[in-house]
Amino acid sequence: MPKKVLWLIIIFTILFIIGVNAGELGYLMNLGNTICLSCIGVG
Amino acid sequence: MTNLRSLIQTLMALGTNAYLLFPFGGSVIYQGPLKAVCNPGLNCYSCPGALLSCPVGAFQNFMASLRFSTGGFPLTGAIVVGYLGFIGTAVGRLTCGWVCPFGFIQDLIHKIPTRKFSLWKPLRWVKYAVLLVMVIVMPIFILDASGLGHPWFCKLLCPAGTLEGAVPLLLLKPGLWDTVGFFFWNKLAVLILILAAAILISRFFCRVLCPLGAFYSLFSRISLVQLEFIEGNCVECGACLHACPTGVVPNQEFDSRECIMCLKCVDVCHFRALDFSMRHLPGKPAKIKRTTSPL
């Protein structure tokens, strides 16, 4: 596997872990649990 | 291969929209823990059946709230970028061809028998502008009177949101009709235009407007899977060109960012000049164009 691909996989994994530790999972869940008014075209 | 792809597309579309209790719950949409996971394809999370979140909608909301992060580590959408980037690095736009529910819808409606047209190729660049402007720049910088950003792609353009979210929700919750205005009618018009275009031009939305496809295409030339062209076997019959839903000429641009790895070209090639393979396998050269047949 070329280094470029390996580095990308490492970088994206780190980004994912940073996101999880920053509390983004909870934010994502709150977001998904409410009807998206923008998607519907309200507001 | 085509039948297998259709089966996987069907299973993914139904499996990720498998919440059947929406008519009985007060909230109409699924509110369980799976909503913390993004769908790898474009699928509105306000669809009453949706089990997963929409990656584009989620990322825009992260961008829209970037300025309001207070205390602790700012919420930058790193989780979405990491998740999508990992998928992109692993399989590139194969996600578009095999998994994306809205891509599947376009595949289905393109079967409607009418005269078909090809796409003016420069339009393929528009999706990168949509990704940059509507998904990243506008949610950060265009704020409403209360200082909040908005998911502008969802608000102005997203046909999946209108088809899977707006239309069913307005039918299920008639009270919402009182609140619809310009944005809804605009999106309905956009949806009709996109669906009409997808009937006439194969995968119109994926090729021209989809920001998720634009993101995945950044990984097309390095992802772990690839379309392999064996030049020695090609007789230039053009069968692959006619089969390709995204207008790629597989025997010339086999490494194209537009390729969604549907493998229709592999199916129609009777000379085994095209194949699906893993890139970067140990003992295998990294190049993806072989000049002699492996047979």
mmCIF file of C-alpha atoms in Angstrom:
data_model
loop_
_atom_site.group_PDB
_atom_site.id
_atom_site.type_symbol
_atom_site.label_atom_id
_atom_site.label_comp_id
_atom_site.label_asym_id
_atom_site.label_seq_id
_atom_site.Cartn_x
_atom_site.Cartn_y
_atom_site.Cartn_z
ATOM 1 C CA MET A 1 0.000 0.000 0.000
ATOM 2 C CA PRO A 2 1.546 3.342 -0.985
ATOM 3 C CA LYS A 3 2.460 5.753 1.754
ATOM 4 C CA LYS A 4 -0.017 8.340 0.462
ATOM 5 C CA VAL A 5 -2.976 6.017 0.994
ATOM 6 C CA LEU A 6 -1.675 4.876 4.360
ATOM 7 C CA TRP A 7 -1.281 8.476 5.505
ATOM 8 C CA LEU A 8 -4.753 9.375 4.321
ATOM 9 C CA ILE A 9 -6.252 6.462 6.231
ATOM 10 C CA ILE A 10 -4.337 7.501 9.362
ATOM 11 C CA ILE A 11 -5.350 11.171 8.980
ATOM 12 C CA PHE A 12 -9.021 10.387 8.459
ATOM 13 C CA THR A 13 -9.030 7.959 11.367
ATOM 14 C CA ILE A 14 -7.487 10.637 13.600
ATOM 15 C CA LEU A 15 -10.046 13.173 12.386
ATOM 16 C CA PHE A 16 -12.830 10.748 13.208
ATOM 17 C CA ILE A 17 -11.420 10.155 16.694
ATOM 18 C CA ILE A 18 -11.042 13.904 17.259
ATOM 19 C CA GLY A 19 -14.665 14.367 16.243
ATOM 20 C CA VAL A 20 -15.865 11.630 18.585
ATOM 21 C CA ASN A 21 -13.881 13.084 21.488
ATOM 22 C CA ALA A 22 -15.100 16.606 20.780
ATOM 23 C CA GLY A 23 -18.665 15.411 21.335
ATOM 24 C CA GLU A 24 -19.715 15.427 17.712
ATOM 25 C CA LEU A 25 -21.555 12.115 18.031
ATOM 26 C CA GLY A 26 -24.039 13.699 20.397
ATOM 27 C CA TYR A 27 -24.420 16.706 18.124
ATOM 28 C CA LEU A 28 -25.007 14.391 15.171
ATOM 29 C CA MET A 29 -27.625 12.465 17.082
ATOM 30 C CA ASN A 30 -29.472 15.609 18.191
ATOM 31 C CA LEU A 31 -29.419 16.814 14.626
ATOM 32 C CA GLY A 32 -30.827 13.578 13.278
ATOM 33 C CA ASN A 33 -33.544 13.432 15.889
ATOM 34 C CA THR A 34 -35.224 16.642 14.810
ATOM 35 C CA ILE A 35 -36.992 17.220 11.529
ATOM 36 C CA CYS A 36 -34.707 19.235 9.262
ATOM 37 C CA LEU A 37 -36.765 22.282 8.358
ATOM 38 C CA SER A 38 -34.236 23.293 5.712
ATOM 39 C CA CYS A 39 -34.669 19.935 3.992
ATOM 40 C CA ILE A 40 -38.415 20.465 3.882
ATOM 41 C CA GLY A 41 -38.053 24.016 2.692
ATOM 42 C CA VAL A 42 -39.503 25.731 5.721
ATOM 43 C CA GLY A 43 -37.990 28.917 7.043
ATOM 44 C CA MET B 1 -22.726 -8.052 -11.936
ATOM 45 C CA THR B 2 -25.566 -5.692 -12.873
ATOM 46 C CA ASN B 3 -28.085 -7.861 -11.029
ATOM 47 C CA LEU B 4 -25.847 -8.022 -7.964
ATOM 48 C CA ARG B 5 -25.496 -4.237 -7.994
ATOM 49 C CA SER B 6 -29.255 -3.760 -8.312
ATOM 50 C CA LEU B 7 -29.770 -6.125 -5.396
ATOM 51 C CA ILE B 8 -27.243 -4.286 -3.206
ATOM 52 C CA GLN B 9 -28.699 -0.905 -4.179
ATOM 53 C CA THR B 10 -32.185 -2.132 -3.284
ATOM 54 C CA LEU B 11 -31.038 -3.599 0.029
ATOM 55 C CA MET B 12 -29.136 -0.434 0.938
ATOM 56 C CA ALA B 13 -32.000 1.878 -0.002
ATOM 57 C CA LEU B 14 -34.567 -0.184 1.919
ATOM 58 C CA GLY B 15 -32.220 -1.149 4.757
ATOM 59 C CA THR B 16 -31.235 2.432 5.566
ATOM 60 C CA ASN B 17 -34.860 3.545 5.332
ATOM 61 C CA ALA B 18 -36.338 0.690 7.313
ATOM 62 C CA TYR B 19 -38.086 2.599 10.112
ATOM 63 C CA LEU B 20 -41.664 1.502 9.678
ATOM 64 C CA LEU B 21 -43.186 2.930 12.852
ATOM 65 C CA PHE B 22 -43.284 6.509 11.594
ATOM 66 C CA PRO B 23 -47.075 6.612 11.207
ATOM 67 C CA PHE B 24 -47.489 5.703 14.880
ATOM 68 C CA GLY B 25 -44.852 7.812 16.638
ATOM 69 C CA GLY B 26 -45.427 11.426 17.551
ATOM 70 C CA SER B 27 -42.184 12.622 16.003
ATOM 71 C CA VAL B 28 -42.784 10.956 12.605
ATOM 72 C CA ILE B 29 -39.026 10.362 12.127
ATOM 73 C CA TYR B 30 -36.725 7.774 13.716
ATOM 74 C CA GLN B 31 -34.961 9.114 16.805
ATOM 75 C CA GLY B 32 -32.818 6.189 17.895
ATOM 76 C CA PRO B 33 -29.066 5.803 18.344
ATOM 77 C CA LEU B 34 -28.416 4.882 14.709
ATOM 78 C CA LYS B 35 -28.926 8.541 13.852
ATOM 79 C CA ALA B 36 -25.406 9.115 15.174
ATOM 80 C CA VAL B 37 -24.159 7.300 12.072
ATOM 81 C CA CYS B 38 -24.106 8.922 8.644
ATOM 82 C CA ASN B 39 -25.360 7.173 5.542
ATOM 83 C CA PRO B 40 -22.412 6.808 3.126
ATOM 84 C CA GLY B 41 -24.717 7.973 0.317
ATOM 85 C CA LEU B 42 -27.119 10.878 -0.084
ATOM 86 C CA ASN B 43 -30.245 10.115 1.935
ATOM 87 C CA CYS B 44 -32.297 12.732 3.755
ATOM 88 C CA TYR B 45 -32.350 12.188 7.513
ATOM 89 C CA SER B 46 -35.801 13.718 7.654
ATOM 90 C CA CYS B 47 -37.163 10.909 5.548
ATOM 91 C CA PRO B 48 -39.724 9.226 7.850
ATOM 92 C CA GLY B 49 -38.079 5.852 7.255
ATOM 93 C CA ALA B 50 -34.436 6.994 7.552
ATOM 94 C CA LEU B 51 -32.364 5.230 10.168
ATOM 95 C CA LEU B 52 -29.124 7.109 9.495
ATOM 96 C CA SER B 53 -28.107 10.748 9.253
ATOM 97 C CA CYS B 54 -27.267 12.552 6.034
ATOM 98 C CA PRO B 55 -23.523 13.260 5.762
ATOM 99 C CA VAL B 56 -23.979 16.413 3.692
ATOM 100 C CA GLY B 57 -26.667 17.821 5.961
ATOM 101 C CA ALA B 58 -24.661 16.974 9.060
ATOM 102 C CA PHE B 59 -21.479 18.574 7.743
ATOM 103 C CA GLN B 60 -23.311 21.760 6.773
ATOM 104 C CA ASN B 61 -24.792 22.013 10.238
ATOM 105 C CA PHE B 62 -21.327 21.670 11.725
ATOM 106 C CA MET B 63 -20.147 24.470 9.429
ATOM 107 C CA ALA B 64 -23.184 26.593 10.267
ATOM 108 C CA SER B 65 -22.523 26.311 13.999
ATOM 109 C CA LEU B 66 -18.739 26.666 13.747
ATOM 110 C CA ARG B 67 -18.819 30.261 14.942
ATOM 111 C CA PHE B 68 -20.929 29.373 17.940
ATOM 112 C CA SER B 69 -18.716 26.699 19.419
ATOM 113 C CA THR B 70 -18.184 27.740 22.991
ATOM 114 C CA GLY B 71 -15.752 26.205 25.427
ATOM 115 C CA GLY B 72 -13.992 22.885 24.890
ATOM 116 C CA PHE B 73 -12.965 21.633 21.481
ATOM 117 C CA PRO B 74 -14.856 23.311 18.615
ATOM 118 C CA LEU B 75 -17.283 21.147 16.650
ATOM 119 C CA THR B 76 -15.712 21.214 13.211
ATOM 120 C CA GLY B 77 -17.388 18.258 11.545
ATOM 121 C CA ALA B 78 -14.168 16.255 11.875
ATOM 122 C CA ILE B 79 -16.217 13.136 12.534
ATOM 123 C CA VAL B 80 -18.007 13.460 9.187
ATOM 124 C CA VAL B 81 -14.849 14.340 7.231
ATOM 125 C CA GLY B 82 -12.984 11.459 8.868
ATOM 126 C CA TYR B 83 -15.813 9.015 8.172
ATOM 127 C CA LEU B 84 -16.342 10.055 4.544
ATOM 128 C CA GLY B 85 -12.613 10.404 3.904
ATOM 129 C CA PHE B 86 -12.031 6.877 5.160
ATOM 130 C CA ILE B 87 -14.767 5.543 2.878
ATOM 131 C CA GLY B 88 -13.425 7.603 -0.030
ATOM 132 C CA THR B 89 -9.881 6.336 0.467
ATOM 133 C CA ALA B 90 -11.112 2.758 0.671
ATOM 134 C CA VAL B 91 -13.626 2.591 -2.184
ATOM 135 C CA GLY B 92 -13.849 6.037 -3.840
ATOM 136 C CA ARG B 93 -16.996 6.548 -5.896
ATOM 137 C CA LEU B 94 -18.001 2.910 -5.687
ATOM 138 C CA THR B 95 -20.296 4.242 -2.953
ATOM 139 C CA CYS B 96 -22.161 6.287 -5.586
ATOM 140 C CA GLY B 97 -22.637 3.290 -7.831
ATOM 141 C CA TRP B 98 -23.554 0.661 -5.287
ATOM 142 C CA VAL B 99 -24.805 2.252 -2.080
ATOM 143 C CA CYS B 100 -26.283 5.728 -2.611
ATOM 144 C CA PRO B 101 -30.105 5.658 -2.382
ATOM 145 C CA PHE B 102 -30.549 8.772 -4.515
ATOM 146 C CA GLY B 103 -28.241 7.319 -7.156
ATOM 147 C CA PHE B 104 -30.450 4.233 -7.153
ATOM 148 C CA ILE B 105 -33.556 6.377 -7.650
ATOM 149 C CA GLN B 106 -31.885 8.002 -10.658
ATOM 150 C CA ASP B 107 -30.937 4.598 -12.069
ATOM 151 C CA LEU B 108 -34.571 3.516 -11.790
ATOM 152 C CA ILE B 109 -36.135 6.558 -13.400
ATOM 153 C CA HIS B 110 -33.578 6.549 -16.202
ATOM 154 C CA LYS B 111 -35.134 3.253 -17.300
ATOM 155 C CA ILE B 112 -38.251 5.176 -18.407
ATOM 156 C CA PRO B 113 -38.219 4.724 -22.165
ATOM 157 C CA THR B 114 -37.591 8.094 -23.802
ATOM 158 C CA ARG B 115 -34.937 9.566 -26.043
ATOM 159 C CA LYS B 116 -31.681 9.832 -24.083
ATOM 160 C CA PHE B 117 -29.117 12.613 -24.215
ATOM 161 C CA SER B 118 -25.468 12.909 -23.290
ATOM 162 C CA LEU B 119 -24.152 15.477 -20.861
ATOM 163 C CA TRP B 120 -22.117 18.521 -21.871
ATOM 164 C CA LYS B 121 -18.891 17.529 -20.152
ATOM 165 C CA PRO B 122 -17.848 20.898 -18.634
ATOM 166 C CA LEU B 123 -20.970 20.689 -16.436
ATOM 167 C CA ARG B 124 -19.179 17.996 -14.439
ATOM 168 C CA TRP B 125 -17.192 20.723 -12.692
ATOM 169 C CA VAL B 126 -20.318 22.318 -11.206
ATOM 170 C CA LYS B 127 -20.487 19.751 -8.398
ATOM 171 C CA TYR B 128 -17.131 20.920 -7.026
ATOM 172 C CA ALA B 129 -18.495 24.471 -6.874
ATOM 173 C CA VAL B 130 -21.607 23.166 -5.085
ATOM 174 C CA LEU B 131 -19.404 21.388 -2.542
ATOM 175 C CA LEU B 132 -17.234 24.419 -1.906
ATOM 176 C CA VAL B 133 -19.850 27.161 -2.027
ATOM 177 C CA MET B 134 -23.096 25.631 -0.746
ATOM 178 C CA VAL B 135 -21.749 23.052 1.678
ATOM 179 C CA ILE B 136 -18.738 24.883 3.141
ATOM 180 C CA VAL B 137 -18.639 28.639 2.433
ATOM 181 C CA MET B 138 -22.306 29.654 2.597
ATOM 182 C CA PRO B 139 -23.127 27.870 5.891
ATOM 183 C CA ILE B 140 -20.137 29.556 7.531
ATOM 184 C CA PHE B 141 -20.526 33.065 6.176
ATOM 185 C CA ILE B 142 -24.197 33.682 5.332
ATOM 186 C CA LEU B 143 -25.992 34.255 8.592
ATOM 187 C CA ASP B 144 -29.598 35.118 9.352
ATOM 188 C CA ALA B 145 -30.816 37.989 11.550
ATOM 189 C CA SER B 146 -30.129 35.977 14.689
ATOM 190 C CA GLY B 147 -26.560 35.293 13.550
ATOM 191 C CA LEU B 148 -27.089 31.625 12.679
ATOM 192 C CA GLY B 149 -25.767 29.881 9.591
ATOM 193 C CA HIS B 150 -27.932 27.536 7.546
ATOM 194 C CA PRO B 151 -27.446 24.343 5.526
ATOM 195 C CA TRP B 152 -27.812 26.085 2.181
ATOM 196 C CA PHE B 153 -27.458 22.991 0.026
ATOM 197 C CA CYS B 154 -30.388 21.409 1.890
ATOM 198 C CA LYS B 155 -32.320 24.657 1.754
ATOM 199 C CA LEU B 156 -31.885 25.495 -1.910
ATOM 200 C CA LEU B 157 -30.926 22.453 -3.893
ATOM 201 C CA CYS B 158 -31.034 19.004 -2.306
ATOM 202 C CA PRO B 159 -33.531 16.894 -4.281
ATOM 203 C CA ALA B 160 -33.211 13.983 -1.834
ATOM 204 C CA GLY B 161 -34.488 16.264 0.945
ATOM 205 C CA THR B 162 -37.530 17.251 -1.062
ATOM 206 C CA LEU B 163 -38.333 13.773 -2.339
ATOM 207 C CA GLU B 164 -37.593 11.741 0.778
ATOM 208 C CA GLY B 165 -38.166 14.358 3.474
ATOM 209 C CA ALA B 166 -40.435 17.208 2.455
ATOM 210 C CA VAL B 167 -43.053 15.385 0.405
ATOM 211 C CA PRO B 168 -43.700 12.500 2.848
ATOM 212 C CA LEU B 169 -43.597 14.778 5.895
ATOM 213 C CA LEU B 170 -46.040 17.249 4.396
ATOM 214 C CA LEU B 171 -48.369 14.337 3.695
ATOM 215 C CA LEU B 172 -47.951 12.917 7.198
ATOM 216 C CA LYS B 173 -48.075 16.255 9.033
ATOM 217 C CA PRO B 174 -50.522 18.515 7.218
ATOM 218 C CA GLY B 175 -49.851 21.257 9.785
ATOM 219 C CA LEU B 176 -46.499 21.860 8.115
ATOM 220 C CA TRP B 177 -48.274 23.254 5.046
ATOM 221 C CA ASP B 178 -48.901 26.466 6.996
ATOM 222 C CA THR B 179 -45.183 27.093 7.204
ATOM 223 C CA VAL B 180 -44.012 26.323 3.688
ATOM 224 C CA GLY B 181 -43.020 29.203 1.487
ATOM 225 C CA PHE B 182 -40.543 30.195 -1.193
ATOM 226 C CA PHE B 183 -37.904 27.640 -0.219
ATOM 227 C CA PHE B 184 -40.287 24.702 -0.515
ATOM 228 C CA TRP B 185 -41.674 25.701 -3.887
ATOM 229 C CA ASN B 186 -38.169 26.446 -5.126
ATOM 230 C CA LYS B 187 -36.983 23.026 -4.011
ATOM 231 C CA LEU B 188 -40.000 21.313 -5.522
ATOM 232 C CA ALA B 189 -39.243 22.979 -8.858
ATOM 233 C CA VAL B 190 -35.580 21.957 -8.555
ATOM 234 C CA LEU B 191 -36.601 18.371 -7.743
ATOM 235 C CA ILE B 192 -38.884 18.177 -10.783
ATOM 236 C CA LEU B 193 -36.149 19.565 -13.035
ATOM 237 C CA ILE B 194 -33.535 17.170 -11.645
ATOM 238 C CA LEU B 195 -35.792 14.132 -11.970
ATOM 239 C CA ALA B 196 -36.721 15.148 -15.519
ATOM 240 C CA ALA B 197 -33.041 15.610 -16.332
ATOM 241 C CA ALA B 198 -32.227 12.210 -14.787
ATOM 242 C CA ILE B 199 -34.788 10.548 -17.054
ATOM 243 C CA LEU B 200 -33.087 12.039 -20.102
ATOM 244 C CA ILE B 201 -29.449 12.063 -18.938
ATOM 245 C CA SER B 202 -28.079 9.150 -16.978
ATOM 246 C CA ARG B 203 -27.114 10.001 -13.358
ATOM 247 C CA PHE B 204 -27.603 13.725 -14.033
ATOM 248 C CA PHE B 205 -27.530 14.794 -10.391
ATOM 249 C CA CYS B 206 -24.480 12.655 -9.520
ATOM 250 C CA ARG B 207 -22.513 14.008 -12.449
ATOM 251 C CA VAL B 208 -23.436 17.672 -12.202
ATOM 252 C CA LEU B 209 -24.623 18.659 -8.747
ATOM 253 C CA CYS B 210 -23.835 16.123 -6.041
ATOM 254 C CA PRO B 211 -21.370 17.474 -3.444
ATOM 255 C CA LEU B 212 -20.929 14.006 -1.956
ATOM 256 C CA GLY B 213 -19.946 12.607 -5.337
ATOM 257 C CA ALA B 214 -17.554 15.532 -5.733
ATOM 258 C CA PHE B 215 -15.939 14.692 -2.391
ATOM 259 C CA TYR B 216 -15.603 10.979 -3.158
ATOM 260 C CA SER B 217 -14.219 11.736 -6.616
ATOM 261 C CA LEU B 218 -11.197 13.375 -4.981
ATOM 262 C CA PHE B 219 -10.135 9.841 -4.027
ATOM 263 C CA SER B 220 -10.871 8.142 -7.358
ATOM 264 C CA ARG B 221 -7.224 7.881 -8.353
ATOM 265 C CA ILE B 222 -5.901 6.539 -5.081
ATOM 266 C CA SER B 223 -8.722 4.454 -3.622
ATOM 267 C CA LEU B 224 -8.013 0.824 -2.852
ATOM 268 C CA VAL B 225 -10.346 -0.434 -5.581
ATOM 269 C CA GLN B 226 -9.951 0.365 -9.230
ATOM 270 C CA LEU B 227 -11.147 -0.275 -12.725
ATOM 271 C CA GLU B 228 -8.333 -2.058 -14.497
ATOM 272 C CA PHE B 229 -7.773 -1.673 -18.227
ATOM 273 C CA ILE B 230 -5.866 -4.372 -20.071
ATOM 274 C CA GLU B 231 -4.874 -2.620 -23.254
ATOM 275 C CA GLY B 232 -3.754 -5.765 -25.050
ATOM 276 C CA ASN B 233 -7.293 -7.156 -24.948
ATOM 277 C CA CYS B 234 -9.104 -4.043 -26.170
ATOM 278 C CA VAL B 235 -10.419 -4.087 -29.734
ATOM 279 C CA GLU B 236 -11.963 -0.596 -29.377
ATOM 280 C CA CYS B 237 -15.471 -1.850 -30.114
ATOM 281 C CA GLY B 238 -16.986 0.953 -28.016
ATOM 282 C CA ALA B 239 -19.319 -1.315 -26.052
ATOM 283 C CA CYS B 240 -18.008 0.069 -22.747
ATOM 284 C CA LEU B 241 -18.606 3.646 -23.863
ATOM 285 C CA HIS B 242 -22.265 2.959 -24.608
ATOM 286 C CA ALA B 243 -22.751 1.116 -21.322
ATOM 287 C CA CYS B 244 -21.207 3.726 -19.029
ATOM 288 C CA PRO B 245 -23.871 5.703 -17.099
ATOM 289 C CA THR B 246 -21.517 8.585 -16.360
ATOM 290 C CA GLY B 247 -20.218 9.138 -19.873
ATOM 291 C CA VAL B 248 -16.699 7.898 -19.207
ATOM 292 C CA VAL B 249 -14.765 6.341 -22.063
ATOM 293 C CA PRO B 250 -13.432 3.412 -20.015
ATOM 294 C CA ASN B 251 -10.716 2.386 -22.456
ATOM 295 C CA GLN B 252 -9.302 5.915 -22.496
ATOM 296 C CA GLU B 253 -10.099 7.383 -19.083
ATOM 297 C CA PHE B 254 -10.317 4.209 -17.013
ATOM 298 C CA ASP B 255 -9.087 6.190 -14.024
ATOM 299 C CA SER B 256 -11.723 8.926 -14.369
ATOM 300 C CA ARG B 257 -13.078 10.837 -11.399
ATOM 301 C CA GLU B 258 -16.525 10.347 -12.941
ATOM 302 C CA CYS B 259 -16.374 6.554 -12.750
ATOM 303 C CA ILE B 260 -18.831 5.249 -10.141
ATOM 304 C CA MET B 261 -17.537 1.668 -10.430
ATOM 305 C CA CYS B 262 -20.920 0.319 -11.503
ATOM 306 C CA LEU B 263 -18.944 -2.205 -13.575
ATOM 307 C CA LYS B 264 -21.396 -2.126 -16.465
ATOM 308 C CA CYS B 265 -18.386 -1.727 -18.754
ATOM 309 C CA VAL B 266 -16.819 -4.883 -17.303
ATOM 310 C CA ASP B 267 -20.081 -6.731 -17.948
ATOM 311 C CA VAL B 268 -20.378 -5.696 -21.581
ATOM 312 C CA CYS B 269 -16.725 -6.198 -22.517
ATOM 313 C CA HIS B 270 -16.518 -9.581 -24.223
ATOM 314 C CA PHE B 271 -12.757 -9.298 -24.625
ATOM 315 C CA ARG B 272 -11.936 -9.020 -20.930
ATOM 316 C CA ALA B 273 -10.185 -5.706 -21.459
ATOM 317 C CA LEU B 274 -11.709 -4.236 -18.311
ATOM 318 C CA ASP B 275 -11.698 -5.678 -14.850
ATOM 319 C CA PHE B 276 -12.385 -4.681 -11.263
ATOM 320 C CA SER B 277 -9.405 -5.132 -9.001
ATOM 321 C CA MET B 278 -7.697 -4.038 -5.827
ATOM 322 C CA ARG B 279 -5.034 -1.406 -6.251
ATOM 323 C CA HIS B 280 -1.785 -1.632 -4.326
ATOM 324 C CA LEU B 281 -1.989 -5.346 -3.594
ATOM 325 C CA PRO B 282 1.328 -6.801 -2.415
ATOM 326 C CA GLY B 283 3.331 -8.091 -5.345
ATOM 327 C CA LYS B 284 1.154 -6.215 -7.805
ATOM 328 C CA PRO B 285 2.471 -3.137 -9.616
ATOM 329 C CA ALA B 286 0.723 0.095 -8.630
ATOM 330 C CA LYS B 287 0.014 0.984 -12.247
ATOM 331 C CA ILE B 288 -3.532 0.346 -13.357
ATOM 332 C CA LYS B 289 -3.070 0.022 -17.071
ATOM 333 C CA ARG B 290 -1.688 -3.266 -18.258
ATOM 334 C CA THR B 291 -0.553 -3.561 -21.843
ATOM 335 C CA THR B 292 -0.648 -7.323 -21.992
ATOM 336 C CA SER B 293 -3.333 -9.786 -21.122
ATOM 337 C CA PRO B 294 -2.972 -11.699 -17.871
ATOM 338 C CA LEU B 295 -4.533 -14.715 -19.569
#
